[in-house]
Tab-separated table of C-alpha atoms in Angstrom:
chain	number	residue	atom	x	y	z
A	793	UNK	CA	-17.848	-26.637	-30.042
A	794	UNK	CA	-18.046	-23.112	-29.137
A	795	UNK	CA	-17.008	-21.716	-25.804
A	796	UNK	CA	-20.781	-21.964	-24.669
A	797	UNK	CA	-20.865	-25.556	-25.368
A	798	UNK	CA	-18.034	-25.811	-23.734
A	799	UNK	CA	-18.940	-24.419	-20.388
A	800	UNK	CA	-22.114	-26.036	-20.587
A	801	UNK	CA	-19.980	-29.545	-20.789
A	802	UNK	CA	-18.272	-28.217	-17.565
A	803	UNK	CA	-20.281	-27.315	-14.987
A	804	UNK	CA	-21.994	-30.864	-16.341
A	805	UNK	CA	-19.329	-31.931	-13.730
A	806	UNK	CA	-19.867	-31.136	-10.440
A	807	UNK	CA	-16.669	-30.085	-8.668
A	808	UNK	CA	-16.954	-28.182	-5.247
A	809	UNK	CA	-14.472	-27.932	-3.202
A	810	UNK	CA	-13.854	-29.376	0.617
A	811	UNK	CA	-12.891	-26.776	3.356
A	812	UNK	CA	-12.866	-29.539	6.004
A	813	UNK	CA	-10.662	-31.910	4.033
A	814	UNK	CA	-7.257	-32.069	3.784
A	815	UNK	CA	-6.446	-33.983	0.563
A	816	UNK	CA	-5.420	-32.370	-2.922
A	817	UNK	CA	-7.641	-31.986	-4.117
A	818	UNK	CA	-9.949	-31.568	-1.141
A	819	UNK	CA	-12.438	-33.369	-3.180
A	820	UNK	CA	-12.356	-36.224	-5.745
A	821	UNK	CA	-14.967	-34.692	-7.911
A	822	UNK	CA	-12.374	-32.193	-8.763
A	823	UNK	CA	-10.598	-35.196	-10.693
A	824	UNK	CA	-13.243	-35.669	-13.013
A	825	UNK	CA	-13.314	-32.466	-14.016
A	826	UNK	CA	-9.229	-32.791	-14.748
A	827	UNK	CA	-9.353	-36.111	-16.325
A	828	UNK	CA	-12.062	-34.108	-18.696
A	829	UNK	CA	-9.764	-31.520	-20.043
A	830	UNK	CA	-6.871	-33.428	-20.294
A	831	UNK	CA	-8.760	-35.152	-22.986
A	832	UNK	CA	-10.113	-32.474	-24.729
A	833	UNK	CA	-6.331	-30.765	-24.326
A	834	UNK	CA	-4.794	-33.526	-25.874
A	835	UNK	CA	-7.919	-33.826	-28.864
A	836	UNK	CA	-7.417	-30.174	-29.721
A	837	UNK	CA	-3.610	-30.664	-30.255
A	838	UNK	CA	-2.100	-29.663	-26.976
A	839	UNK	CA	1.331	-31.168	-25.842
A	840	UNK	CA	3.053	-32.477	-22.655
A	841	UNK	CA	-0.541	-32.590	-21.666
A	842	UNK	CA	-0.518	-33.934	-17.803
A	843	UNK	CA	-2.099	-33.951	-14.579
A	844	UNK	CA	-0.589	-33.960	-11.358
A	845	UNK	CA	-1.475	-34.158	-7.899
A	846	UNK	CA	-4.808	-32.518	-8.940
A	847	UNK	CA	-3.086	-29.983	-11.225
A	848	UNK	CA	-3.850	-29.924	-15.330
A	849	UNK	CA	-1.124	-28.709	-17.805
A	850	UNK	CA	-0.542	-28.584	-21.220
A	851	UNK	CA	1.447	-26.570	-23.388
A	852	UNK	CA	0.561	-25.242	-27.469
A	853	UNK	CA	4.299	-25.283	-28.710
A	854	UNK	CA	5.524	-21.863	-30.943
A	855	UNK	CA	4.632	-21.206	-34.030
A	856	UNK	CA	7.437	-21.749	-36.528
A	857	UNK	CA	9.927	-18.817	-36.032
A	858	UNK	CA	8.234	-17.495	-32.795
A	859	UNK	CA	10.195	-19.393	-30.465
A	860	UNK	CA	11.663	-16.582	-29.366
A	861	UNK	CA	8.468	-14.549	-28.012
A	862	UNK	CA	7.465	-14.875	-24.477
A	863	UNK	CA	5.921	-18.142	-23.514
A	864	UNK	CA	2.511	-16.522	-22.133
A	865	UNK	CA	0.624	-18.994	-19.401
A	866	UNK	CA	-3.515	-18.580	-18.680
A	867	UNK	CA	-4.974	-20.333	-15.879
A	868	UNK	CA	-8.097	-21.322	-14.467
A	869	UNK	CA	-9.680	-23.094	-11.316
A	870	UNK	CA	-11.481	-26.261	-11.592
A	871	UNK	CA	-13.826	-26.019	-8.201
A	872	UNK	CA	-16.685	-24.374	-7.622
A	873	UNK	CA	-17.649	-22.836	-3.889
A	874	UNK	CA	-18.964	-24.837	-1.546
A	875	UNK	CA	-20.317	-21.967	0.234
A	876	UNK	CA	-23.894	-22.915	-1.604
A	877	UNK	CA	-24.864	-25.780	-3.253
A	878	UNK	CA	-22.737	-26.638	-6.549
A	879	UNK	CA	-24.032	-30.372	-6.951
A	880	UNK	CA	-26.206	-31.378	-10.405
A	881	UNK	CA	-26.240	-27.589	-12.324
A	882	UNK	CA	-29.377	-26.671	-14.195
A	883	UNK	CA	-28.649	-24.295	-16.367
A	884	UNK	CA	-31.223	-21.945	-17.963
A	885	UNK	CA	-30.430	-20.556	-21.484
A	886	UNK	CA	-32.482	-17.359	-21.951
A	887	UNK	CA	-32.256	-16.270	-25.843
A	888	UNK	CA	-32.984	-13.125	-27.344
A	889	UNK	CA	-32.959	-11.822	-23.432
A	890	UNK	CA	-35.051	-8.915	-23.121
A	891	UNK	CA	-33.675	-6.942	-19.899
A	892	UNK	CA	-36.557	-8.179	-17.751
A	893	UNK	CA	-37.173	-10.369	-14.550
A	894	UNK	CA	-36.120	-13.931	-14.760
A	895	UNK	CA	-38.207	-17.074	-13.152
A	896	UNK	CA	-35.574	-18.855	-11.595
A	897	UNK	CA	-37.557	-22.413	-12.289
A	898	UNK	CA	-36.126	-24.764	-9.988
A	899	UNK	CA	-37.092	-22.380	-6.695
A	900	UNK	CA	-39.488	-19.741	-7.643
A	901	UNK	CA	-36.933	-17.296	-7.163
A	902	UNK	CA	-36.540	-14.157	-9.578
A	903	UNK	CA	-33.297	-12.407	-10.750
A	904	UNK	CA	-34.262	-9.389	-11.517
A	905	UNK	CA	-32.398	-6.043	-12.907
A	906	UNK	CA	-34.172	-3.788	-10.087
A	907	UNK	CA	-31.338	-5.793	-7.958
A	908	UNK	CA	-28.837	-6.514	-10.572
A	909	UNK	CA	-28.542	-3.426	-12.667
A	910	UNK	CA	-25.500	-4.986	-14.957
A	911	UNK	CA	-28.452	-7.045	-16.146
A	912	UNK	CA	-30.082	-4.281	-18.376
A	913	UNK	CA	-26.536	-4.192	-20.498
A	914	UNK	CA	-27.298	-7.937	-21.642
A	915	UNK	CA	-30.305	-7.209	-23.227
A	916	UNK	CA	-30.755	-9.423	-26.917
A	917	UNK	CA	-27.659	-11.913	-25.173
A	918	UNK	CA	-28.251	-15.594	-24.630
A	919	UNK	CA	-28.415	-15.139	-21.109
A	920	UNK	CA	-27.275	-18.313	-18.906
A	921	UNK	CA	-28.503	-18.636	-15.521
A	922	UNK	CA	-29.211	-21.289	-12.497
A	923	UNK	CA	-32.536	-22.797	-11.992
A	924	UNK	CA	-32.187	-21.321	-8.066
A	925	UNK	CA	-31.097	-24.242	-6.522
A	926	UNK	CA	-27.557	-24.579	-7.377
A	927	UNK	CA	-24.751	-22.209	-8.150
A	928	UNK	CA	-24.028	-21.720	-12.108
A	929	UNK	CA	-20.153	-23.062	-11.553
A	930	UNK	CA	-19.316	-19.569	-14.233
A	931	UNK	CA	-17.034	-19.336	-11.137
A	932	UNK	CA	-14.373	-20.681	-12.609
A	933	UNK	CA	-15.468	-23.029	-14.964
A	934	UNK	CA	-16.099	-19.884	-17.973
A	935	UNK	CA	-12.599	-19.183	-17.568
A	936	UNK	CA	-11.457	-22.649	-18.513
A	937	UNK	CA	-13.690	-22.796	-21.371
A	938	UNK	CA	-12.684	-18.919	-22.663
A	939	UNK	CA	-9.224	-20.392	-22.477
A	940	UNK	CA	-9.454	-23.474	-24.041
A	941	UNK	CA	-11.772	-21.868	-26.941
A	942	UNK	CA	-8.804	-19.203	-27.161
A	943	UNK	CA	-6.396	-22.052	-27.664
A	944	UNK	CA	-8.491	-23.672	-30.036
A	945	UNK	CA	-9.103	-20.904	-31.936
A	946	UNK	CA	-5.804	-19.999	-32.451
A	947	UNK	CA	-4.774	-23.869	-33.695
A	948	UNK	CA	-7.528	-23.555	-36.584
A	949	UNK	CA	-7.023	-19.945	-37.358
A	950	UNK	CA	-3.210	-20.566	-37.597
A	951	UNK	CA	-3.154	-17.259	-35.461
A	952	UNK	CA	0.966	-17.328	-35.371
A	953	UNK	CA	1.964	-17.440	-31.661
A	954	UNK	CA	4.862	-18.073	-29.094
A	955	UNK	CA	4.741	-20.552	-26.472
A	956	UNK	CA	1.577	-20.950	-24.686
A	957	UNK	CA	1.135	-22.569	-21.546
A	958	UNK	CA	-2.426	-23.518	-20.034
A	959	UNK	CA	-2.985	-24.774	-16.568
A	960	UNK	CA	-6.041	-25.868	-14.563
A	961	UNK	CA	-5.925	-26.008	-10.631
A	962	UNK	CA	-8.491	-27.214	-8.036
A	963	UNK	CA	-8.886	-25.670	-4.546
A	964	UNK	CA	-9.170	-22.100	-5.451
A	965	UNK	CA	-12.140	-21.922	-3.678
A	966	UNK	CA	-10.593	-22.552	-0.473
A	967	UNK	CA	-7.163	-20.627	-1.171
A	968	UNK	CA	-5.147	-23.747	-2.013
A	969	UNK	CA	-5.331	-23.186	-5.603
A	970	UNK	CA	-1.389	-22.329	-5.765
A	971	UNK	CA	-0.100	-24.533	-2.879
A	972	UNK	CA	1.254	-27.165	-5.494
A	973	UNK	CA	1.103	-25.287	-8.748
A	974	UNK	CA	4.697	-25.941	-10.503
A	975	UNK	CA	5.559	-23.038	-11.951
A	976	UNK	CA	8.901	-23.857	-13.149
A	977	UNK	CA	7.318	-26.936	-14.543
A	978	UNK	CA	4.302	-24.747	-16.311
A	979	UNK	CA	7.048	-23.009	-17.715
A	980	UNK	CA	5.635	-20.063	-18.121
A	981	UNK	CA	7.311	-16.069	-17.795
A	982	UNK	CA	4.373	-14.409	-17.600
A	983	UNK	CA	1.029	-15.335	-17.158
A	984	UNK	CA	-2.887	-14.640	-16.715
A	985	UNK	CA	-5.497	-16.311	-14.565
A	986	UNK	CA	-9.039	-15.890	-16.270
A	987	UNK	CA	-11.086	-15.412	-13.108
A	988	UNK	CA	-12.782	-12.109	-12.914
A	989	UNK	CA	-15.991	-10.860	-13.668
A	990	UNK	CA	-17.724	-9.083	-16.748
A	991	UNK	CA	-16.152	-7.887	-20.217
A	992	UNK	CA	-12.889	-5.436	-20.430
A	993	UNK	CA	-12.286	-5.670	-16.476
A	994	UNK	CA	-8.315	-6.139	-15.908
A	995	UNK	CA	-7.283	-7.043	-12.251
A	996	UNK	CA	-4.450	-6.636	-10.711
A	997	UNK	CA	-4.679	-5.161	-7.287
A	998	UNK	CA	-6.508	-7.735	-4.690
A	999	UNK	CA	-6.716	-7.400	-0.815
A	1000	UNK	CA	-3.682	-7.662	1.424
A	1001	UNK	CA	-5.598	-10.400	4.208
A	1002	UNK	CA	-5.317	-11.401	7.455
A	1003	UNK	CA	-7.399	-13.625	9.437
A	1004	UNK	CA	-8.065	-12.771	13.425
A	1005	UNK	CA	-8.742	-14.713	16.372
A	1006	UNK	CA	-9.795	-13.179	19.045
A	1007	UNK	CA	-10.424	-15.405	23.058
A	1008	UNK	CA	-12.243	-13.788	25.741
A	1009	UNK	CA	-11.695	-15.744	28.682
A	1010	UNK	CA	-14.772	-14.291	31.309
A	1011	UNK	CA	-15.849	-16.105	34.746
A	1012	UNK	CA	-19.208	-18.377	34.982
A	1013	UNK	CA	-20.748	-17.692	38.580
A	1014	UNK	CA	-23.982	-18.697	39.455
A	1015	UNK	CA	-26.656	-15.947	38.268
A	1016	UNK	CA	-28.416	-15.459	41.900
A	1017	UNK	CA	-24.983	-14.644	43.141
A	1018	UNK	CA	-23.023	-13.263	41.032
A	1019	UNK	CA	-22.576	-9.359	41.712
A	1020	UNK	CA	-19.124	-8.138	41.203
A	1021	UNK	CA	-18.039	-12.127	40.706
A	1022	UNK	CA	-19.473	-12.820	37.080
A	1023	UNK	CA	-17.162	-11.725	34.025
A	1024	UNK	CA	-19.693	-12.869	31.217
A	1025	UNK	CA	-16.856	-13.405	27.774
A	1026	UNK	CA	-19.653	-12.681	25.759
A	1027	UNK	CA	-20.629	-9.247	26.747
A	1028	UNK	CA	-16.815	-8.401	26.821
A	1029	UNK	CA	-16.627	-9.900	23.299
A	1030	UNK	CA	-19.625	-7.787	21.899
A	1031	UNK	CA	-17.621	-4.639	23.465
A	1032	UNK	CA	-14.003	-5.204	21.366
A	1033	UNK	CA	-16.706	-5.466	18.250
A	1034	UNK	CA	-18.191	-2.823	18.940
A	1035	UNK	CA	-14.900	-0.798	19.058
A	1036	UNK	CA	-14.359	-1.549	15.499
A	1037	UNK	CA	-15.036	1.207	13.100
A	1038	UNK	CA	-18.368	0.902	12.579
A	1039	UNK	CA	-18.444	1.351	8.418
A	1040	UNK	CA	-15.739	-0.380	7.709
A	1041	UNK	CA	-17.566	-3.634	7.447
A	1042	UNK	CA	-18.398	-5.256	3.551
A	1043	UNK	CA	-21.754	-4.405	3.634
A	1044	UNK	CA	-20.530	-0.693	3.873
A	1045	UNK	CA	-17.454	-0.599	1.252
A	1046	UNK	CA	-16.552	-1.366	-1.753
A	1047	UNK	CA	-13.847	-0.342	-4.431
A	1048	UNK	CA	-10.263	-0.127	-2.426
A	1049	UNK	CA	-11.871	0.304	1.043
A	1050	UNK	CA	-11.049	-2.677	3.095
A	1051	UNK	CA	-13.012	-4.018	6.003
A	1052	UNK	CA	-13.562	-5.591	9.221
A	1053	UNK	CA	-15.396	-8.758	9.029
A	1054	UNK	CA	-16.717	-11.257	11.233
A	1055	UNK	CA	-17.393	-14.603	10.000
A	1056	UNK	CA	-18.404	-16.562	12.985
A	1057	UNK	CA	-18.427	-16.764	16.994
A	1058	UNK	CA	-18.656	-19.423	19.557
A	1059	UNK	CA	-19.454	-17.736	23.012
A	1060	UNK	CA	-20.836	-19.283	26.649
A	1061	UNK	CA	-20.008	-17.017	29.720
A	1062	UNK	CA	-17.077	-18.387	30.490
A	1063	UNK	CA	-15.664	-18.263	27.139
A	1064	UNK	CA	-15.917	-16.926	23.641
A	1065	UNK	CA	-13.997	-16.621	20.146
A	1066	UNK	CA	-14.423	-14.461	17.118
A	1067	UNK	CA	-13.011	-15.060	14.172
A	1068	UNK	CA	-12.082	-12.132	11.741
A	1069	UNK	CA	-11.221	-11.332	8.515
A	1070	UNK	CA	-8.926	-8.431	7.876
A	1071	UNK	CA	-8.847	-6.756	4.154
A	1072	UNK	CA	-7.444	-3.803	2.798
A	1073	UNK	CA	-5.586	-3.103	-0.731
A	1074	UNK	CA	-3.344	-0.733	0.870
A	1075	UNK	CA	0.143	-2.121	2.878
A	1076	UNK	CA	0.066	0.503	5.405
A	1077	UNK	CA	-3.927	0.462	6.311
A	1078	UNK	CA	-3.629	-3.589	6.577
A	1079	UNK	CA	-1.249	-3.161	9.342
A	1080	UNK	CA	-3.433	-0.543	11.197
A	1081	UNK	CA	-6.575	-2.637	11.370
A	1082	UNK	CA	-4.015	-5.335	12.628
A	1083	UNK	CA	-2.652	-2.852	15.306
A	1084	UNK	CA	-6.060	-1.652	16.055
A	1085	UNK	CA	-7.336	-5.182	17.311
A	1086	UNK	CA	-4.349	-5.247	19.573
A	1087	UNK	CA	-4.829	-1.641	21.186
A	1088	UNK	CA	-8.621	-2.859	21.304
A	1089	UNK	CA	-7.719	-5.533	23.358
A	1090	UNK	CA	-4.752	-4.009	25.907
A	1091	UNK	CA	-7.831	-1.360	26.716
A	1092	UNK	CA	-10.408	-3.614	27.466
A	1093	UNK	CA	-7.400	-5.846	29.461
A	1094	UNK	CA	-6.927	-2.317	31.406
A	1095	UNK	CA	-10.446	-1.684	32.016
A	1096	UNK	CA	-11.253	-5.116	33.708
A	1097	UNK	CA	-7.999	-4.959	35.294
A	1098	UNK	CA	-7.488	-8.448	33.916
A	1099	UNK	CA	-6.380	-10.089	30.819
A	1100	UNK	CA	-9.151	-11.072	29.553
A	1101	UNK	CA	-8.952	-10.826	25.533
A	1102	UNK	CA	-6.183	-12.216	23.614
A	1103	UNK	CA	-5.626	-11.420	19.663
A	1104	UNK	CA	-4.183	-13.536	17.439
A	1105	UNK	CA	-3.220	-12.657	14.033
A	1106	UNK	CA	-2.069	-14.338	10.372
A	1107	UNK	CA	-1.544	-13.052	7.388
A	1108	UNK	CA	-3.544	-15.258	4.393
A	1109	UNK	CA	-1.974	-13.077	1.210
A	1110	UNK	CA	-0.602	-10.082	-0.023
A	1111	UNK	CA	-1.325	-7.441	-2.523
A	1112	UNK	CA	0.118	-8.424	-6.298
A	1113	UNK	CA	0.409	-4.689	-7.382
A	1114	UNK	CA	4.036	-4.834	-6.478
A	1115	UNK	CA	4.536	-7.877	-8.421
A	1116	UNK	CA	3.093	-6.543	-11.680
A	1117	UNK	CA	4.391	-2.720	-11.750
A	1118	UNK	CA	7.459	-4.063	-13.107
A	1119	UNK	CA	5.986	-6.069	-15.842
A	1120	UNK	CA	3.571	-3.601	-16.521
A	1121	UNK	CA	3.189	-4.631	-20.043
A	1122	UNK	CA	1.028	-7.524	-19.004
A	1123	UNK	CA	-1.580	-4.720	-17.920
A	1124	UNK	CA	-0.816	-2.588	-21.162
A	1125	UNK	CA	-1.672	-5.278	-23.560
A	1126	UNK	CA	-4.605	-6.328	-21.765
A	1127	UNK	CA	-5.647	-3.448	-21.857
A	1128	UNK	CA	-4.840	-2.971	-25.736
A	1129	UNK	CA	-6.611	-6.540	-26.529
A	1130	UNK	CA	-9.624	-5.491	-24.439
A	1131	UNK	CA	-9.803	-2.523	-26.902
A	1132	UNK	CA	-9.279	-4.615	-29.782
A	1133	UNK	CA	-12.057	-6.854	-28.400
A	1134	UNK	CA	-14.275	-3.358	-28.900
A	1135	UNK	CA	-14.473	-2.685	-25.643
A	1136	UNK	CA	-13.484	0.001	-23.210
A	1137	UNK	CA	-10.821	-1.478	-20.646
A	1138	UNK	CA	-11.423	-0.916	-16.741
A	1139	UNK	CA	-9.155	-1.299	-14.071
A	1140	UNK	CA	-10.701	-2.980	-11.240
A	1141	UNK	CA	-9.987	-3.969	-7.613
A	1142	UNK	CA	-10.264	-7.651	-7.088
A	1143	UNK	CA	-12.266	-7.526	-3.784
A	1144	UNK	CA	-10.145	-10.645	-2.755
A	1145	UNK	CA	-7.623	-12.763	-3.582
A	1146	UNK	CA	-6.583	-14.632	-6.570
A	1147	UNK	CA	-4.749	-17.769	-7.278
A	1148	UNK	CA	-2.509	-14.976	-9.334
A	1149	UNK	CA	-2.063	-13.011	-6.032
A	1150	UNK	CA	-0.442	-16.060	-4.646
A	1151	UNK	CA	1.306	-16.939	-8.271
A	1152	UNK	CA	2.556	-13.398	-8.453
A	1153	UNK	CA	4.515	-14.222	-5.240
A	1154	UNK	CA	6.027	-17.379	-6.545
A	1155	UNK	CA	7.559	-16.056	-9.305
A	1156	UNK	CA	5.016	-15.440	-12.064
A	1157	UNK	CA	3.218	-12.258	-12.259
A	1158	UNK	CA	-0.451	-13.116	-12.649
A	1159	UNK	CA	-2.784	-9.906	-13.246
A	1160	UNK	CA	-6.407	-11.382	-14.063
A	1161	UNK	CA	-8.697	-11.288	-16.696
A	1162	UNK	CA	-12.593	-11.410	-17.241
A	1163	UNK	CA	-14.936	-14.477	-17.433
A	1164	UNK	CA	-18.195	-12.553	-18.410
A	1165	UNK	CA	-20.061	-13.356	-15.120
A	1166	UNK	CA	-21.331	-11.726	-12.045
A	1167	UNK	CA	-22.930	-12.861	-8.640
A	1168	UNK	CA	-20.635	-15.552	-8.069
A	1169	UNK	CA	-21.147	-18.342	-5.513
A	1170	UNK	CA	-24.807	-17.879	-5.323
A	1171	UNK	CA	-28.619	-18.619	-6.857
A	1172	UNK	CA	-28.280	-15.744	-8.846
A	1173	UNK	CA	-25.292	-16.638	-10.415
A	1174	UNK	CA	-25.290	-15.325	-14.472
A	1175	UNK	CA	-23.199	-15.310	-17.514
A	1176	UNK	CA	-24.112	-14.917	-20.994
A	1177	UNK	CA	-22.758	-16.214	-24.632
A	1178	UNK	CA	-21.764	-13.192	-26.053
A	1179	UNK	CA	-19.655	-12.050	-22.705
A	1180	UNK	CA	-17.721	-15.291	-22.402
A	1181	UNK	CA	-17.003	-14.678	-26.563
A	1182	UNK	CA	-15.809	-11.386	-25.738
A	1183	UNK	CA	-13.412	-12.511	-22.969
A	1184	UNK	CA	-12.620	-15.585	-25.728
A	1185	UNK	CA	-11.571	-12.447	-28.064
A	1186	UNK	CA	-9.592	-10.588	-25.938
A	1187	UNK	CA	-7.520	-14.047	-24.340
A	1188	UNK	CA	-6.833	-14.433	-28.378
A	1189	UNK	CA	-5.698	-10.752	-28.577
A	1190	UNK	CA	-2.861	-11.575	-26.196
A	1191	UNK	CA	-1.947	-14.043	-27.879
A	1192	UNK	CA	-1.226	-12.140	-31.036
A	1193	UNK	CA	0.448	-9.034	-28.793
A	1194	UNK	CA	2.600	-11.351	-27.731
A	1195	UNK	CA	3.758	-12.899	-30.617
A	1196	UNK	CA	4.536	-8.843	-32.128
C-alpha cells in the first residue's frame, strides 16, 4: 500500500470527536479507528504494539548496533473535528490536476484557486478532496498514514535506524489528545507530532491560550416604566466588546498576532455571558489581553456605579518555544530532512495548539511536522498524493539523521 491508500483506508473510518462527552475517548468510533492500526502495526512488524484507554503504541526496535541513538517518537491524532460533519467521507481523487476550479459533487460547491491560492502549486498532483458534504479527515488522519508509510518504508528498505516509537491518540480535536498519553511508557526522548499543514512547514511556536468568561448581571424592569430603573446586561455586554481592540480579532491577523475572539453569548436583560478566547504567541502580550478584560470591566463597574461585569479567566496551554530551544536539534534536522526531501524548509506559527504543545510540557519536546493539507475542518478540505509522499520523505529523513 502506499501512503495514499493508506489514508484513503482511514478516513474509511469515521472518527469525530465528542465535545459534550466525557469518556476517553469521547467517542467510540475513535476505537475503530485504533483497533485498525494496531493491526496493520503489528502486520508491518511493529512491537509491544498496544492500545490503551483509547491510546495506540507501538515501537520499531533498533537496528543492530544503533541501540545507542536516540529513540525518536512521531505521533498522530485519530479524530477528526466535529465542528462540521466528519461522518461517511467521499473522497474525490482528481489526477493529472490542472490548477482549475473543482465541482465539489456531493453539494454543488466549488473549490476554487481564486479563494485558495496554494491550489495553483498542485497543478499535475493527484489532488484529493471532499465531495462538499463532509470534512476530508486529512486532519489528522494523513499524518498517521505519512507515519506509518515512514515506518514501513524504513522496515523494507532496511534504512538502519535507532529506536522508533509511534503513537496514535484520540481527542485532539477537543484538546484532550495528551490528557492520558504515557510518555514514560511511549518511551520516547524526543519526539514529533505530524499535524501541520503543507510540505517543508516545521512548527514549533503555537499560541499561549486562555479562555474568558465574562457575566453581566443588568436589572429587568418593565419597558413602560423603566427610566433610570432598567440596567439591560446586554447593552452593557456589547459595550466591554466593544472596548476590545478592534483588529485584533482572527479575521484581522494572522502570523504571530494573537487575538480576541468571541465564540458565543447567551444574553436576556437581566443577564448575559460571553465566552472568549484569548491567543497570543508571545508570554508577555497573553497576559495583557488578560489584564485588559479586567481593567475593561473595573471601568464599566465605575461607570454604572455598580458591579455589574465579572471576568473570569483560565489558561488552556502554553507556548512550546521554551520547551524546544534547548533541543534545538529537533528543529535543525527537520529542517535538514525537509531539504533533503527537495524542499525549502519554513518556519511557521502554529495558529493554535498542538497535542506537542501539551507533550512539550510533559516532558517530551514535540515541534510538529507537515501532513500536506490545507483548509482543515471544513468542505473544502484538500490534500494531494505527492504532498503526503513528500512529508512521507522527510519523516524517513529523520529517521536516518537520527541514526548519524
Amino acid at each position: 500500500m502506499s501512503v495514499t491508500d493508506k489514508f484513503l483506508s482511514y478516513i474509511k473510518i469515521s472518527s469525530p470527536s465528542d465535545e459534550e462527552s466525557q469518556s476517553c475517548p469521547s467517542s467510540a468510533c475513535q476505537l475503530d479507528v485504533a483497533e485498525f492500526l494496531k493491526n496493520e502495526m503489528t502486520a508491518i512488524g511493529l512491537s509491544d504494539v498496544r492500545v490503551e484507554k483509547g491510546y495506540v503504541y507501538g515501537i520499531l526496535p533498533a537496528t543492530e548496533g544503533y541501540e545507542g541513538k536516540p529513540c525518536i517518537g512521531f505521533i498522530a491524532h485519530m479524530d477528526t473535528a466535529p465542528e462540521f460533519n466528519g461522518w461517511d467521507i467521499k473522497p474525490q481523487l482528481i489526477e493529472n490536476y490542472d490548477g482549475g476550479d473543482v465541482l465539489l459533487a456531493g453539494s454543488g460547491d466549488v473549490l476554487s484557486p481564486e479563494d485558495f491560492p496554494e491550489l495553483r502549486e498542485f497543478k499535475g498532483h493527484t489532488l484529493i478532496t471532499t465531495d462538499g458534504t463532509t470534512l476530508l479527515g486529512s486532519d489528522d488522519k494523513a499524518g498517521i498514514a505519512v507515519i506509518m508509510q515512514a515506518v514501513e518504508d524504513v522496515i523494507k528498505e532496511n534504512i538502519p535506524h535507532g529506536r522508533i516509537a509511534v503513537g496514535f491518540t484520540p481527542d485532539e480535536e477537543i484538546g484532550r489528545g495528551a490528557d492520558l498519553f504515557d510518555v514514560e511508557g511511549f518511551g520516547a526522548q524526543f519526539g514529533y507530532t505530524v499535524d501541520g499543514g503543507l510540505p517543508g512547514e516545521i512548527e514549533y511556536q503555537n499560541f499561549n491560550a486562555y479562555s474568558a468568561k465574562i457575566t453581566v448581571n443588568g436589572r429587568s424592569i418593565h419597558p413602560g416604566s423603566s427610566k433610570n430603573q432598567m440596567i439591560n446586561s446586554q447593552r452593557v455586554a456589547f459595550e466591554f466588546d466593544s472596548m476590545l481592540p478592534s483588529f485584533e480579532k482572527p479575521e484581522y491577523t494572522e502570523g504571530f498576532e494573537g487575538f480576541f475572539h468571541l465564540t458565543d453569548t447567551d444574553g436576556s436583560t437581566e443577564k448575559t455571558t460571553l465566552h472568549y478566547i484569548l491567543r497570543d504567541h508571545d508570554d508577555e502580550k497573553i497576559v495583557q489581553k488578560v489584564n485588559l478584560m479586567h481593567d475593561i470591566a473595573a471601568f464599566l463597574n465605575k461607570k454604572y456605579g455598580k458591579e455589574l461585569v465579572n471576568v473570569e479567566t483560565k489558561e488552556s496551554y502554553k507556548n512550546m518555544k521554551c520547551q524546544i530551544l534547548p533541543h534545538f536539534h529537533l528543529i535543525e534536522n527537520a529542517r535538514k530532512a525537509v531539504e533533503m526531501a527537495g524542499m525549502v524548509p519554513k518556519d511557521v506559527a502554529i495558529r493554535g495548539g498542538t497535542d506537542g504543545a501539551r507533550l512539550s510540557f510533559m516532558g517530551l519536546p514535540c515541534p510538529n511536522l507537515a501532513t500536506g493539507g490545507m483548509n482543515f475542518h471544513g468542505k473544502y478540505e484538500c490534500n494531494t498524493k505527492e504532498n503526503m509522499e513528500k512529508c512521507t520523505e522527510t519523516v524517513k529523513n529523520i529517521i536516518r539523521l537520527y541514526a548519524e
